[in-house]
Coordinates of C-alpha atoms in Angstrom, one line a residue:
M109 CA 183.4 111.4 166.5
Y110 CA 183.2 109.8 163.0
R111 CA 182.3 106.4 164.3
A112 CA 179.7 107.7 166.5
L113 CA 178.1 109.8 163.5
S114 CA 178.2 106.7 161.4
R115 CA 176.3 104.6 164.1
V116 CA 173.7 107.3 164.3
V117 CA 173.0 107.6 160.7
V118 CA 173.0 103.7 160.3
A119 CA 170.3 103.6 163.2
L120 CA 168.3 106.2 161.6
L121 CA 168.3 104.4 158.3
V122 CA 167.5 101.3 160.2
V123 CA 164.5 103.1 161.8
V124 CA 163.5 104.3 158.4
Q125 CA 163.6 101.0 156.9
V126 CA 162.0 99.0 159.9
Y127 CA 159.3 101.1 161.1
P128 CA 156.9 100.9 158.0
L129 CA 157.1 97.1 158.5
V130 CA 156.5 97.3 162.1
W131 CA 153.5 99.7 161.6
L132 CA 152.2 97.5 158.9
F133 CA 151.9 94.3 161.3
V134 CA 150.7 96.3 164.2
S135 CA 147.9 97.8 161.9
S136 CA 146.9 94.5 160.6
V137 CA 145.8 93.3 164.2
R138 CA 143.9 96.4 165.2
T139 CA 140.0 96.3 165.0
E140 CA 138.2 98.5 162.3
G141 CA 136.7 100.8 165.0
D142 CA 140.2 101.2 166.9
F143 CA 141.9 102.0 163.4
A144 CA 139.2 104.5 162.3
S145 CA 138.5 106.4 165.6
A146 CA 142.1 106.5 167.0
N147 CA 145.5 108.0 165.9
P148 CA 146.4 105.3 162.9
F149 CA 150.0 105.6 164.1
A150 CA 149.4 105.2 167.9
L151 CA 149.6 102.0 169.6
P152 CA 146.7 99.6 169.3
T153 CA 144.1 99.6 172.1
S154 CA 142.7 96.4 170.8
F155 CA 143.8 93.2 169.4
T156 CA 142.0 90.9 166.8
L157 CA 143.0 88.3 164.0
D158 CA 139.6 88.8 162.3
N159 CA 141.4 91.0 159.7
F160 CA 143.3 87.9 158.4
T161 CA 139.9 86.0 157.8
R162 CA 138.4 88.9 156.2
A163 CA 141.5 89.3 154.0
F164 CA 141.1 85.7 152.6
E165 CA 137.5 86.4 151.9
H166 CA 137.8 89.6 150.0
A167 CA 140.2 88.3 147.7
A168 CA 141.9 84.9 146.5
L169 CA 145.1 85.6 148.3
G170 CA 146.4 82.1 147.8
R171 CA 146.0 82.4 144.1
Y172 CA 147.6 85.7 143.9
I173 CA 150.6 84.5 146.1
L174 CA 151.1 81.6 143.6
N175 CA 150.9 83.7 140.5
S176 CA 153.7 86.0 141.9
L177 CA 155.8 83.1 142.9
V178 CA 155.4 81.8 139.3
V179 CA 156.3 85.2 137.7
T180 CA 159.1 86.0 140.0
A181 CA 160.6 82.6 139.6
G182 CA 160.3 82.7 135.9
A183 CA 161.6 86.4 135.5
D184 CA 164.6 85.8 137.9
A185 CA 165.6 82.5 136.0
L186 CA 165.6 84.5 132.7
I187 CA 167.6 87.3 134.4
V188 CA 170.1 84.8 135.9
V189 CA 170.8 82.9 132.9
C190 CA 170.9 85.6 130.4
G191 CA 172.8 87.9 132.6
M192 CA 175.5 85.3 133.6
M193 CA 176.0 84.1 129.9
G194 CA 176.1 87.7 128.6
A195 CA 178.6 88.8 131.3
Y196 CA 180.7 85.6 130.8
A197 CA 180.7 86.4 126.9
I198 CA 181.7 90.0 127.4
Q199 CA 184.0 89.8 130.5
V200 CA 185.6 86.5 130.2
L201 CA 185.6 85.3 126.6
G202 CA 185.7 88.9 125.2
F203 CA 185.1 89.7 121.6
R204 CA 185.2 92.7 119.3
F205 CA 183.2 95.7 120.3
S206 CA 182.4 94.0 123.6
N207 CA 182.9 97.2 125.8
A208 CA 180.4 98.9 123.3
V209 CA 177.8 95.9 123.8
R210 CA 178.2 96.3 127.4
A211 CA 177.4 100.1 127.4
L212 CA 174.4 99.1 125.3
F213 CA 173.1 96.9 127.9
L214 CA 173.8 99.5 130.5
L215 CA 171.9 102.1 128.6
G216 CA 168.7 99.9 129.6
I217 CA 169.0 101.2 133.1
V218 CA 167.8 104.6 132.2
V219 CA 164.9 103.5 130.0
P220 CA 161.5 104.2 131.7
V221 CA 159.5 101.1 131.9
Q222 CA 156.2 103.1 130.6
I223 CA 157.9 103.5 127.4
A224 CA 157.7 99.7 126.5
L225 CA 153.7 99.4 127.6
V226 CA 152.0 100.2 124.2
P227 CA 154.8 98.6 121.9
L228 CA 154.5 95.5 124.0
F229 CA 150.8 95.5 124.1
I230 CA 150.5 95.6 120.4
D231 CA 153.2 92.9 119.9
Y232 CA 151.4 90.4 122.5
A233 CA 148.2 91.1 120.9
K234 CA 149.5 89.9 117.5
V235 CA 151.3 86.8 118.8
G236 CA 148.6 85.9 121.4
L237 CA 150.8 86.6 124.8
L238 CA 148.1 88.8 126.3
D239 CA 146.8 87.5 129.6
T240 CA 149.6 84.8 130.1
Y241 CA 152.6 84.5 132.6
P242 CA 155.1 85.3 129.9
A243 CA 153.6 88.4 129.2
M244 CA 154.8 89.5 132.7
M245 CA 157.9 87.6 132.8
I246 CA 159.5 89.0 129.6
P247 CA 159.3 92.7 130.2
L248 CA 160.4 92.2 134.1
A249 CA 163.3 90.1 132.7
G250 CA 164.2 92.6 130.2
F251 CA 164.3 95.6 132.5
G252 CA 166.3 93.8 135.3
L253 CA 168.9 92.3 132.8
P254 CA 171.1 95.5 132.6
M255 CA 171.8 95.7 136.3
S256 CA 172.3 92.0 136.6
L257 CA 174.7 91.9 133.7
Y258 CA 176.8 94.7 135.3
L259 CA 177.0 92.8 138.6
F260 CA 178.0 89.6 137.0
S261 CA 180.4 91.3 134.9
S262 CA 181.9 93.0 137.8
F263 CA 182.4 89.9 139.8
F264 CA 183.9 88.0 136.7
S265 CA 186.6 90.5 136.7
Y266 CA 187.7 89.4 140.0
I267 CA 188.5 85.8 138.8
P268 CA 192.1 85.4 137.7
K269 CA 192.6 84.9 134.2
E270 CA 195.2 82.3 135.1
T271 CA 192.3 80.0 136.3
Y272 CA 190.7 80.1 133.0
E273 CA 194.1 79.6 131.1
A274 CA 194.9 76.7 133.3
A275 CA 191.7 75.1 132.5
S276 CA 191.9 75.6 129.0
L277 CA 195.5 74.0 128.9
D278 CA 193.7 71.0 130.4
G279 CA 191.5 70.8 127.5
A280 CA 188.2 72.5 129.0
G281 CA 186.1 74.5 126.5
P282 CA 184.2 77.6 127.2
Y283 CA 181.1 75.6 128.1
R284 CA 182.8 73.4 130.6
I285 CA 184.8 76.4 132.0
F286 CA 181.4 78.2 132.5
A287 CA 179.9 75.0 134.2
R288 CA 182.8 74.0 136.3
I289 CA 184.5 77.3 137.4
T290 CA 182.4 80.5 136.6
L291 CA 179.0 79.1 137.9
P292 CA 180.1 77.5 141.3
L293 CA 182.1 80.7 142.1
S294 CA 179.1 83.0 141.3
V295 CA 176.5 81.6 144.0
N296 CA 176.7 84.7 146.1
T297 CA 176.3 87.0 143.0
I298 CA 173.3 84.9 141.9
V299 CA 171.7 85.2 145.4
T300 CA 172.3 89.0 145.1
V301 CA 170.6 89.2 141.6
V302 CA 167.7 87.0 142.5
M303 CA 167.1 89.0 145.6
V304 CA 167.4 92.4 144.2
N305 CA 165.2 91.7 141.4
S306 CA 162.6 89.6 143.3
I307 CA 161.8 92.7 145.4
F308 CA 160.8 94.6 142.3
I309 CA 159.2 91.8 140.4
W310 CA 157.2 90.8 143.4
N311 CA 155.8 94.5 144.0
D312 CA 155.4 95.0 140.0
F313 CA 151.8 96.5 139.2
I314 CA 152.3 98.0 135.9
F315 CA 152.9 95.0 133.6
A316 CA 150.6 92.8 135.5
N317 CA 147.8 95.5 135.5
T318 CA 148.3 96.0 131.7
F319 CA 148.8 92.7 130.1
V320 CA 146.6 90.6 132.5
F321 CA 142.8 90.5 132.4
S322 CA 141.6 87.3 134.0
E323 CA 141.0 87.0 137.8
G324 CA 143.1 83.7 137.8
L325 CA 146.3 85.3 136.6
K326 CA 146.4 88.4 138.8
T327 CA 149.4 89.0 141.1
I328 CA 149.6 90.4 144.5
P329 CA 149.6 94.0 143.6
V330 CA 147.0 93.9 141.1
G331 CA 144.8 91.5 143.3
L332 CA 145.1 93.8 146.4
Q333 CA 142.6 96.1 144.3
N334 CA 139.6 93.7 145.3
Y335 CA 139.9 95.4 148.8
I336 CA 138.5 98.4 147.2
G337 CA 134.7 98.5 147.8
A338 CA 131.7 100.5 146.5
M339 CA 132.3 104.1 146.2
G340 CA 136.2 103.6 146.9
K341 CA 135.5 102.3 150.5
T342 CA 138.5 100.5 151.6
D343 CA 138.8 97.9 154.3
W344 CA 142.1 99.3 155.6
T345 CA 142.8 96.6 158.4
A346 CA 141.8 93.6 156.2
T347 CA 144.1 95.4 153.6
F348 CA 147.1 95.5 155.8
A349 CA 146.5 91.9 156.9
G350 CA 146.5 90.8 153.2
V351 CA 149.7 92.7 152.6
C352 CA 151.5 91.1 155.7
V353 CA 150.4 87.7 154.4
T354 CA 151.7 88.5 151.0
V355 CA 154.9 90.2 152.1
T356 CA 156.0 87.6 154.7
P357 CA 157.5 84.9 152.3
L358 CA 159.8 87.4 150.5
L359 CA 160.8 88.7 153.7
L360 CA 161.8 85.4 155.1
V361 CA 163.6 84.4 152.2
F362 CA 165.6 87.7 152.3
L363 CA 166.4 87.2 156.2
V364 CA 167.7 83.7 155.4
L365 CA 169.8 84.8 152.5
N366 CA 170.8 88.2 153.8
K367 CA 174.6 87.1 154.4
S368 CA 175.0 85.8 150.8
M369 CA 173.4 89.0 149.4
I370 CA 175.7 91.3 151.3
Y371 CA 178.7 89.2 150.5
G372 CA 177.5 89.2 146.7
L373 CA 177.0 93.1 146.6
E374 CA 180.3 93.7 148.1
S375 CA 182.3 91.2 145.5
G376 CA 180.2 92.0 142.4
A377 CA 179.8 95.6 142.6
T378 CA 182.7 97.2 144.4
K379 CA 185.1 97.0 141.7
G380 CA 182.7 98.1 139.1

């Protein structure tokens, strides 16, 4: 009975997660007339690929994808490097008040993003960082760091201390231990941290919309505003086609790295 109930719950969760994607791809190949006149949630009665052509005509999708890739890669790199090194110092090396430092980092999880917009805008204006890639990367990395540090720290607690002690007896210093032992063992956790944060970074709108002004630096969420025409009229089928184009790279990477991500979540978060 319990197993059957669990399967039903899992099936419902899968439907809830997968249905929006299926509906998005189906709507992207419907004609404008079919989508406007018929039930938008019904199966399409016509098929067209012209929506994808109009999607590239309305906006510079290639440029938006490139900008999102640059911001996502840069923010992920900062999160992984800072998160790993911070967790290594707190969990493995240890120091006085390390638990207090860990708690201080974890407090960042409850800090709302909106509270940082005005202070960051003022600071960026003073140092000339407005309308640049780092203007988006830095806050995204900062808000993604607490959870990443928690995952790395939890995973590092699984590594036996005897492994580090043996390496120290062989003459390895903390940097060599980190590079030769901790880093290779953390591959699955790194994949998990990258994927979890990439989803939020790829979809970020608030930082890109606040700190970026030029068309050439717009990311996908901000660039999709170009599909809104005069008087608020939106070309919905072209918009859906544009979203399909922009979401496909992240979806493919997620499917390829899915096993590593699941393993990283299990090994890096269960004990914590």
